[in-house]
Amino acid sequence: MGQAEGSLQKKLKPRHISFMAMGGVIGTGIFKGSAETIGLAGPGVIVSYIFAGLLLLVVMAAMAEMATVYPGRNMKDFVREAFGEKISFIMGWMYCFMWLSVCVIEIIAAGSFLQYWFPEVPLWVLSLASAAFIILINLMSVGTFGEFEFWLAGIKIAMIVIFIVLGMGLIFGIIPSEHTPYLQNFTNYGGFFPNGWTSVFSALLVVMFSYGGSELIGLTLTETENAERILPKVVGNFILRIILFFTLPILIICGLIPWNQVGPESSPFVQVLSSTGLSGAAHIMNFILVTAVLSAANSGIYGASRMLFSMAAAGEAPKILAKTNRKGSPVNTLLLCGVILLAGAMLGMFAQEQLFRVLMAVPGFVVLLVWICIVLSQMKLRKAYPVKPAFKVWGSPFITGTVVLCLAVIAVLFLIDRQNRFSIGICLAVLLMLIIWSFAKFRSKHGGV
């Protein structure tokens, strides 16, 4: 029998939180998207990843500070406390829209990777199977879910570590190969910034998509014991790992393959592993890719379902979505997410490439809006904290203000980028609809005329 609202279980551990967030981040953005970022900026793209990582560090630190002041609340609650129910309502629904877009991308990608082993099976069937698998995992108890995601993300992380070690061995001749490049590929082919330093900013648009999902930690707070004590410790280690797991593989790829020869038709990781001559390298890499996208989709469904649950509990979504099962999982929100995933998988059957192009820009833009909301909430709430925070953002409000400005500039770059015009148009249309809906909903709720 289902439980009433507000009965999520506090069974997530620090390692679950950290690996869940990394699971949401380390997906198609690094395994496939790295080809696009390298093509835009060459080896110098690592500056984009480091810069975006520093912005993310401040966003996460702002969330950690608020968690120490308002225990038992998540990131949407912080926004609600700072700016009221209308902004909280808009951000919550935009965040769900973002994660469901990501999940559709990931399950279609999973289906396409599975076709390597099952070429006779239609893509939509494999995508549907991937979607069903993800929903079943999320229906488990949150402790079991956290453990499952821990191991899924662990496989990806282990793969990246092995990739870095193998790559360094090949670059410096420790592992024999036909050609030992040493550091030549960083200086030849136009140098470290072959397309000029401004290309670093062009690559930021893709990098923001890659880093999207890190803020997922902010939704685990209501299912984590002593979150206000644990989160500040998790943030520092998490950001360091994320930056290393993105920048080091990029350096390895650019060190082994000239940046202008990294093709978008296959993962740069596959290209590098193939050059090692390892038997079965293609099968190993395909297994890793399937695991990576399923893990990212798994984290994404968690993010969307918990945000919907939180909104339902606050009266910002239908109350029926606040129901949980005996295991403490928000069963109705998961079923809704499942229906949307199944619809996305079916839509991918008719327009896979078009769907990918439309949805890929959605997460990057929405993530910017969410990050801006988080930092602005910290800046506003800090002036009137009811208790002294156990952890503080360094250099606030100057550092936080600078981060908001940088995020706003990147958001404007998204708006004027021609390649993303249709996708951003959809985002703005959804945003406008939510703004109108929020005014209508809360005006009637408070008896406005």
Short mmCIF file of C-alpha atoms in Angstrom, two decimals, residues 88-391:
data_model
loop_
_atom_site.label_atom_id
_atom_site.label_comp_id
_atom_site.label_asym_id
_atom_site.label_seq_id
_atom_site.Cartn_x
_atom_site.Cartn_y
_atom_site.Cartn_z
CA SER A 88 10.32 27.77 -7.57
CA PHE A 89 7.44 26.47 -9.71
CA ILE A 90 9.05 27.61 -12.98
CA MET A 91 12.51 26.29 -12.09
CA GLY A 92 11.14 22.95 -10.91
CA TRP A 93 9.22 22.26 -14.11
CA MET A 94 12.12 23.46 -16.31
CA TYR A 95 14.43 21.12 -14.41
CA CYS A 96 12.08 18.18 -15.01
CA PHE A 97 11.86 19.16 -18.69
CA MET A 98 15.65 19.15 -18.87
CA TRP A 99 16.15 15.75 -17.24
CA LEU A 100 13.42 14.05 -19.25
CA SER A 101 15.03 15.44 -22.44
CA VAL A 102 18.39 14.04 -21.34
CA CYS A 103 16.85 10.66 -20.50
CA VAL A 104 15.22 10.36 -23.93
CA ILE A 105 18.61 11.10 -25.52
CA GLU A 106 20.34 8.53 -23.31
CA ILE A 107 17.90 5.65 -23.88
CA ILE A 108 17.95 6.17 -27.65
CA ALA A 109 21.76 6.23 -27.46
CA ALA A 110 21.67 3.03 -25.38
CA GLY A 111 19.48 1.39 -28.03
CA SER A 112 21.86 2.40 -30.81
CA PHE A 113 24.86 1.01 -28.88
CA LEU A 114 23.00 -2.25 -28.18
CA GLN A 115 22.41 -2.63 -31.93
CA TYR A 116 26.15 -3.33 -32.23
CA TRP A 117 25.41 -6.74 -30.66
CA PHE A 118 21.80 -7.09 -31.84
CA PRO A 119 21.73 -5.58 -35.35
CA GLU A 120 18.48 -7.38 -36.30
CA VAL A 121 16.50 -5.86 -33.43
CA PRO A 122 14.80 -2.50 -34.23
CA LEU A 123 16.18 0.55 -32.42
CA TRP A 124 12.85 1.39 -30.79
CA VAL A 125 12.62 -2.09 -29.22
CA LEU A 126 16.09 -1.78 -27.65
CA SER A 127 15.31 1.76 -26.50
CA LEU A 128 12.05 0.60 -24.90
CA ALA A 129 13.92 -2.21 -23.13
CA SER A 130 16.48 0.30 -21.84
CA ALA A 131 13.69 2.59 -20.59
CA ALA A 132 11.94 -0.30 -18.78
CA PHE A 133 15.24 -1.33 -17.17
CA ILE A 134 15.84 2.19 -15.84
CA ILE A 135 12.32 2.56 -14.43
CA LEU A 136 12.57 -0.82 -12.64
CA ILE A 137 15.84 0.25 -10.97
CA ASN A 138 14.23 3.49 -9.78
CA LEU A 139 11.27 1.62 -8.30
CA MET A 140 13.63 -0.18 -5.89
CA SER A 141 14.25 1.18 -2.41
CA VAL A 142 16.43 4.28 -2.48
CA GLY A 143 19.27 2.39 -0.75
CA THR A 144 19.22 -0.33 -3.42
CA PHE A 145 18.96 2.30 -6.14
CA GLY A 146 21.95 4.18 -4.70
CA GLU A 147 23.99 0.97 -4.59
CA PHE A 148 23.06 0.08 -8.18
CA GLU A 149 24.00 3.52 -9.45
CA PHE A 150 27.22 3.40 -7.41
CA TRP A 151 28.38 0.36 -9.38
CA LEU A 152 27.12 1.62 -12.75
CA ALA A 153 29.00 4.89 -12.26
CA GLY A 154 31.99 2.95 -10.87
CA ILE A 155 32.35 1.04 -14.15
CA LYS A 156 32.52 4.33 -16.08
CA ILE A 157 35.05 5.82 -13.69
CA ALA A 158 37.22 2.70 -13.80
CA MET A 159 37.12 2.87 -17.60
CA ILE A 160 38.31 6.47 -17.60
CA VAL A 161 41.15 5.67 -15.19
CA ILE A 162 42.27 2.72 -17.36
CA PHE A 163 41.99 4.92 -20.44
CA ILE A 164 44.22 7.58 -18.86
CA VAL A 165 46.87 5.02 -17.85
CA LEU A 166 46.87 3.33 -21.28
CA GLY A 167 46.95 6.68 -23.04
CA MET A 168 49.92 7.99 -21.07
CA GLY A 169 51.76 4.73 -21.77
CA LEU A 170 51.15 5.16 -25.51
CA ILE A 171 52.07 8.87 -25.57
CA PHE A 172 55.44 8.37 -23.86
CA GLY A 173 56.33 5.02 -25.51
CA ILE A 174 55.91 2.88 -22.39
CA ILE A 175 53.41 0.77 -24.36
CA PRO A 176 54.88 -0.15 -27.79
CA SER A 177 52.99 1.19 -30.82
CA GLU A 178 53.69 2.04 -34.46
CA HIS A 179 54.19 5.70 -33.62
CA THR A 180 55.07 7.32 -30.29
CA PRO A 181 53.76 10.92 -30.46
CA TYR A 182 55.17 12.23 -27.17
CA LEU A 183 53.89 15.85 -27.05
CA GLN A 184 54.03 16.60 -30.79
CA ASN A 185 50.27 16.66 -31.31
CA PHE A 186 49.96 19.52 -28.81
CA THR A 187 52.31 21.77 -30.78
CA ASN A 188 51.70 20.66 -34.38
CA TYR A 189 48.46 21.12 -36.35
CA GLY A 190 48.04 24.76 -35.35
CA GLY A 191 49.26 24.58 -31.75
CA PHE A 192 47.36 24.36 -28.47
CA PHE A 193 44.69 26.88 -29.61
CA PRO A 194 44.44 26.11 -33.34
CA ASN A 195 41.19 28.03 -33.78
CA GLY A 196 42.20 30.96 -31.57
CA TRP A 197 41.53 31.57 -27.89
CA THR A 198 37.96 32.68 -28.59
CA SER A 199 37.13 29.09 -29.55
CA VAL A 200 37.30 28.32 -25.81
CA PHE A 201 34.04 30.25 -25.40
CA SER A 202 32.40 28.51 -28.36
CA ALA A 203 33.19 25.16 -26.76
CA LEU A 204 31.61 26.31 -23.48
CA LEU A 205 28.15 25.80 -24.98
CA VAL A 206 28.82 22.06 -25.32
CA VAL A 207 30.79 21.83 -22.06
CA MET A 208 27.81 23.16 -20.09
CA PHE A 209 25.76 20.25 -21.43
CA SER A 210 28.52 17.87 -20.32
CA TYR A 211 28.60 19.26 -16.75
CA GLY A 212 24.82 19.38 -16.43
CA GLY A 213 23.61 16.97 -13.77
CA SER A 214 26.20 17.86 -11.13
CA GLU A 215 23.55 19.84 -9.24
CA LEU A 216 21.68 16.53 -8.81
CA ILE A 217 23.36 16.40 -5.40
CA GLY A 218 20.93 19.15 -4.39
CA LEU A 219 17.99 16.77 -4.80
CA THR A 220 19.52 13.98 -2.69
CA LEU A 221 19.44 16.10 0.47
CA THR A 222 16.01 14.89 1.61
CA GLU A 223 17.12 11.25 1.28
CA THR A 224 20.50 11.61 3.01
CA GLU A 225 21.17 11.38 6.72
CA ASN A 226 23.07 14.37 8.13
CA ALA A 227 23.14 15.98 4.68
CA GLU A 228 24.09 19.37 6.13
CA ARG A 229 27.28 17.82 7.56
CA ILE A 230 28.11 15.53 4.64
CA LEU A 231 27.49 17.82 1.66
CA PRO A 232 30.34 20.34 2.20
CA LYS A 233 32.82 17.43 2.34
CA VAL A 234 31.38 15.79 -0.77
CA VAL A 235 31.46 18.97 -2.88
CA GLY A 236 35.22 19.54 -2.89
CA ASN A 237 36.10 15.94 -3.75
CA PHE A 238 33.35 15.76 -6.37
CA ILE A 239 34.48 18.87 -8.27
CA LEU A 240 38.12 17.73 -8.29
CA ARG A 241 37.15 14.32 -9.69
CA ILE A 242 34.87 15.81 -12.33
CA ILE A 243 37.52 18.23 -13.62
CA LEU A 244 40.16 15.47 -13.69
CA PHE A 245 37.84 12.94 -15.36
CA PHE A 246 37.08 15.43 -18.14
CA THR A 247 40.40 17.21 -18.69
CA LEU A 248 42.84 14.27 -18.47
CA PRO A 249 41.02 12.09 -21.05
CA ILE A 250 40.79 15.11 -23.39
CA LEU A 251 44.56 15.62 -23.07
CA ILE A 252 45.15 11.92 -23.76
CA ILE A 253 42.92 11.98 -26.86
CA CYS A 254 44.62 15.10 -28.25
CA GLY A 255 48.05 13.66 -27.41
CA LEU A 256 47.42 10.45 -29.34
CA ILE A 257 45.30 11.73 -32.25
CA PRO A 258 45.76 15.10 -34.01
CA TRP A 259 42.79 17.22 -32.93
CA ASN A 260 41.61 17.70 -36.53
CA GLN A 261 41.47 13.93 -37.08
CA VAL A 262 39.10 13.23 -34.18
CA GLY A 263 35.97 12.32 -36.12
CA PRO A 264 32.41 12.66 -34.84
CA GLU A 265 31.36 9.36 -36.41
CA SER A 266 32.62 7.34 -33.43
CA SER A 267 33.66 7.96 -29.84
CA PRO A 268 37.22 9.32 -29.45
CA PHE A 269 37.62 6.68 -26.74
CA VAL A 270 36.95 3.95 -29.31
CA GLN A 271 39.51 5.49 -31.67
CA VAL A 272 42.18 5.52 -28.97
CA LEU A 273 41.42 2.00 -27.70
CA SER A 274 41.51 0.66 -31.25
CA SER A 275 44.99 2.12 -31.70
CA THR A 276 46.25 -0.01 -28.78
CA GLY A 277 45.61 -3.20 -30.74
CA LEU A 278 43.87 -4.80 -27.77
CA SER A 279 41.78 -7.80 -28.77
CA GLY A 280 38.07 -7.19 -28.26
CA ALA A 281 38.62 -3.45 -27.66
CA ALA A 282 35.49 -2.56 -29.64
CA HIS A 283 33.31 -4.90 -27.53
CA ILE A 284 34.83 -3.57 -24.29
CA MET A 285 34.23 0.01 -25.32
CA ASN A 286 30.67 -0.71 -26.45
CA PHE A 287 29.92 -2.26 -23.04
CA ILE A 288 31.29 0.85 -21.36
CA LEU A 289 29.21 3.13 -23.61
CA VAL A 290 26.01 1.20 -22.85
CA THR A 291 26.78 1.34 -19.12
CA ALA A 292 27.57 5.05 -19.34
CA VAL A 293 24.33 6.12 -21.00
CA LEU A 294 22.18 3.83 -18.83
CA SER A 295 23.83 5.26 -15.71
CA ALA A 296 23.23 8.82 -16.92
CA ALA A 297 19.58 7.99 -17.67
CA ASN A 298 19.28 6.33 -14.26
CA SER A 299 20.48 9.49 -12.51
CA GLY A 300 18.27 11.59 -14.77
CA ILE A 301 15.09 9.72 -13.87
CA TYR A 302 16.03 10.08 -10.21
CA GLY A 303 16.41 13.85 -10.69
CA ALA A 304 13.14 14.28 -12.58
CA SER A 305 11.09 12.06 -10.24
CA ARG A 306 12.42 13.67 -7.04
CA MET A 307 11.83 17.16 -8.38
CA LEU A 308 8.25 16.23 -9.32
CA PHE A 309 7.74 14.65 -5.90
CA SER A 310 9.05 17.77 -4.17
CA MET A 311 6.79 19.99 -6.27
CA ALA A 312 3.74 17.80 -5.57
CA ALA A 313 4.45 17.94 -1.82
CA ALA A 314 4.59 21.76 -2.09
CA GLY A 315 1.35 21.98 -4.08
CA GLU A 316 3.16 22.96 -7.29
CA ALA A 317 2.24 19.73 -9.08
CA PRO A 318 -0.74 17.33 -8.77
CA LYS A 319 -0.91 15.84 -5.25
CA ILE A 320 -1.14 12.32 -6.66
CA LEU A 321 2.56 12.60 -7.62
CA ALA A 322 3.50 12.85 -3.93
CA LYS A 323 2.59 9.21 -3.29
CA THR A 324 5.34 6.71 -2.42
CA ASN A 325 5.38 2.91 -2.30
CA ARG A 326 6.47 0.74 0.64
CA LYS A 327 10.11 1.11 -0.38
CA GLY A 328 9.94 4.90 -0.20
CA SER A 329 10.09 5.42 -3.98
CA PRO A 330 7.79 8.08 -5.53
CA VAL A 331 5.91 5.53 -7.60
CA ASN A 332 3.51 7.83 -9.46
CA THR A 333 6.20 10.28 -10.56
CA LEU A 334 8.27 7.33 -11.77
CA LEU A 335 5.33 5.97 -13.76
CA LEU A 336 4.83 9.40 -15.36
CA CYS A 337 8.53 9.59 -16.23
CA GLY A 338 8.29 6.06 -17.63
CA VAL A 339 5.42 7.02 -19.95
CA ILE A 340 7.41 10.01 -21.24
CA LEU A 341 10.50 7.82 -21.79
CA LEU A 342 8.46 5.26 -23.71
CA ALA A 343 6.94 8.03 -25.85
CA GLY A 344 10.43 9.42 -26.52
CA ALA A 345 11.71 5.99 -27.53
CA MET A 346 8.79 5.57 -29.94
CA LEU A 347 9.33 9.07 -31.37
CA GLY A 348 12.99 8.19 -31.91
CA MET A 349 11.83 5.40 -34.19
CA PHE A 350 10.58 7.97 -36.72
CA ALA A 351 12.98 10.91 -36.29
CA GLN A 352 16.10 9.83 -34.38
CA GLU A 353 18.57 12.37 -35.81
CA GLN A 354 16.11 15.28 -35.65
CA LEU A 355 15.17 14.39 -32.06
CA PHE A 356 18.83 14.29 -31.04
CA ARG A 357 19.55 17.70 -32.57
CA VAL A 358 16.53 19.31 -30.92
CA LEU A 359 17.08 17.84 -27.45
CA MET A 360 20.88 18.17 -27.20
CA ALA A 361 20.84 21.95 -26.64
CA VAL A 362 18.01 21.83 -24.09
CA PRO A 363 20.04 20.57 -21.08
CA GLY A 364 22.89 23.08 -21.48
CA PHE A 365 20.57 26.10 -21.55
CA VAL A 366 18.29 24.91 -18.72
CA VAL A 367 21.30 23.99 -16.56
CA LEU A 368 22.51 27.58 -16.86
CA LEU A 369 19.14 28.88 -15.64
CA VAL A 370 19.11 26.41 -12.72
CA TRP A 371 22.67 27.27 -11.69
CA ILE A 372 21.89 30.99 -11.80
CA CYS A 373 18.82 30.41 -9.58
CA ILE A 374 20.90 28.45 -7.05
CA VAL A 375 23.62 31.11 -6.72
CA LEU A 376 21.14 34.01 -6.63
CA SER A 377 19.22 32.17 -3.87
CA GLN A 378 22.38 31.91 -1.78
CA MET A 379 23.17 35.60 -2.34
CA LYS A 380 19.68 36.67 -1.23
CA LEU A 381 19.20 34.24 1.68
CA ARG A 382 22.63 34.84 3.21
CA LYS A 383 21.52 38.27 4.39
CA ALA A 384 18.80 36.75 6.56
CA TYR A 385 19.98 33.28 7.59
CA PRO A 386 18.18 32.12 10.76
CA VAL A 387 21.38 30.43 11.96
CA LYS A 388 25.07 30.82 11.21
CA PRO A 389 26.13 28.52 8.33
CA ALA A 390 28.63 25.78 9.22
CA PHE A 391 30.13 26.21 5.76
#
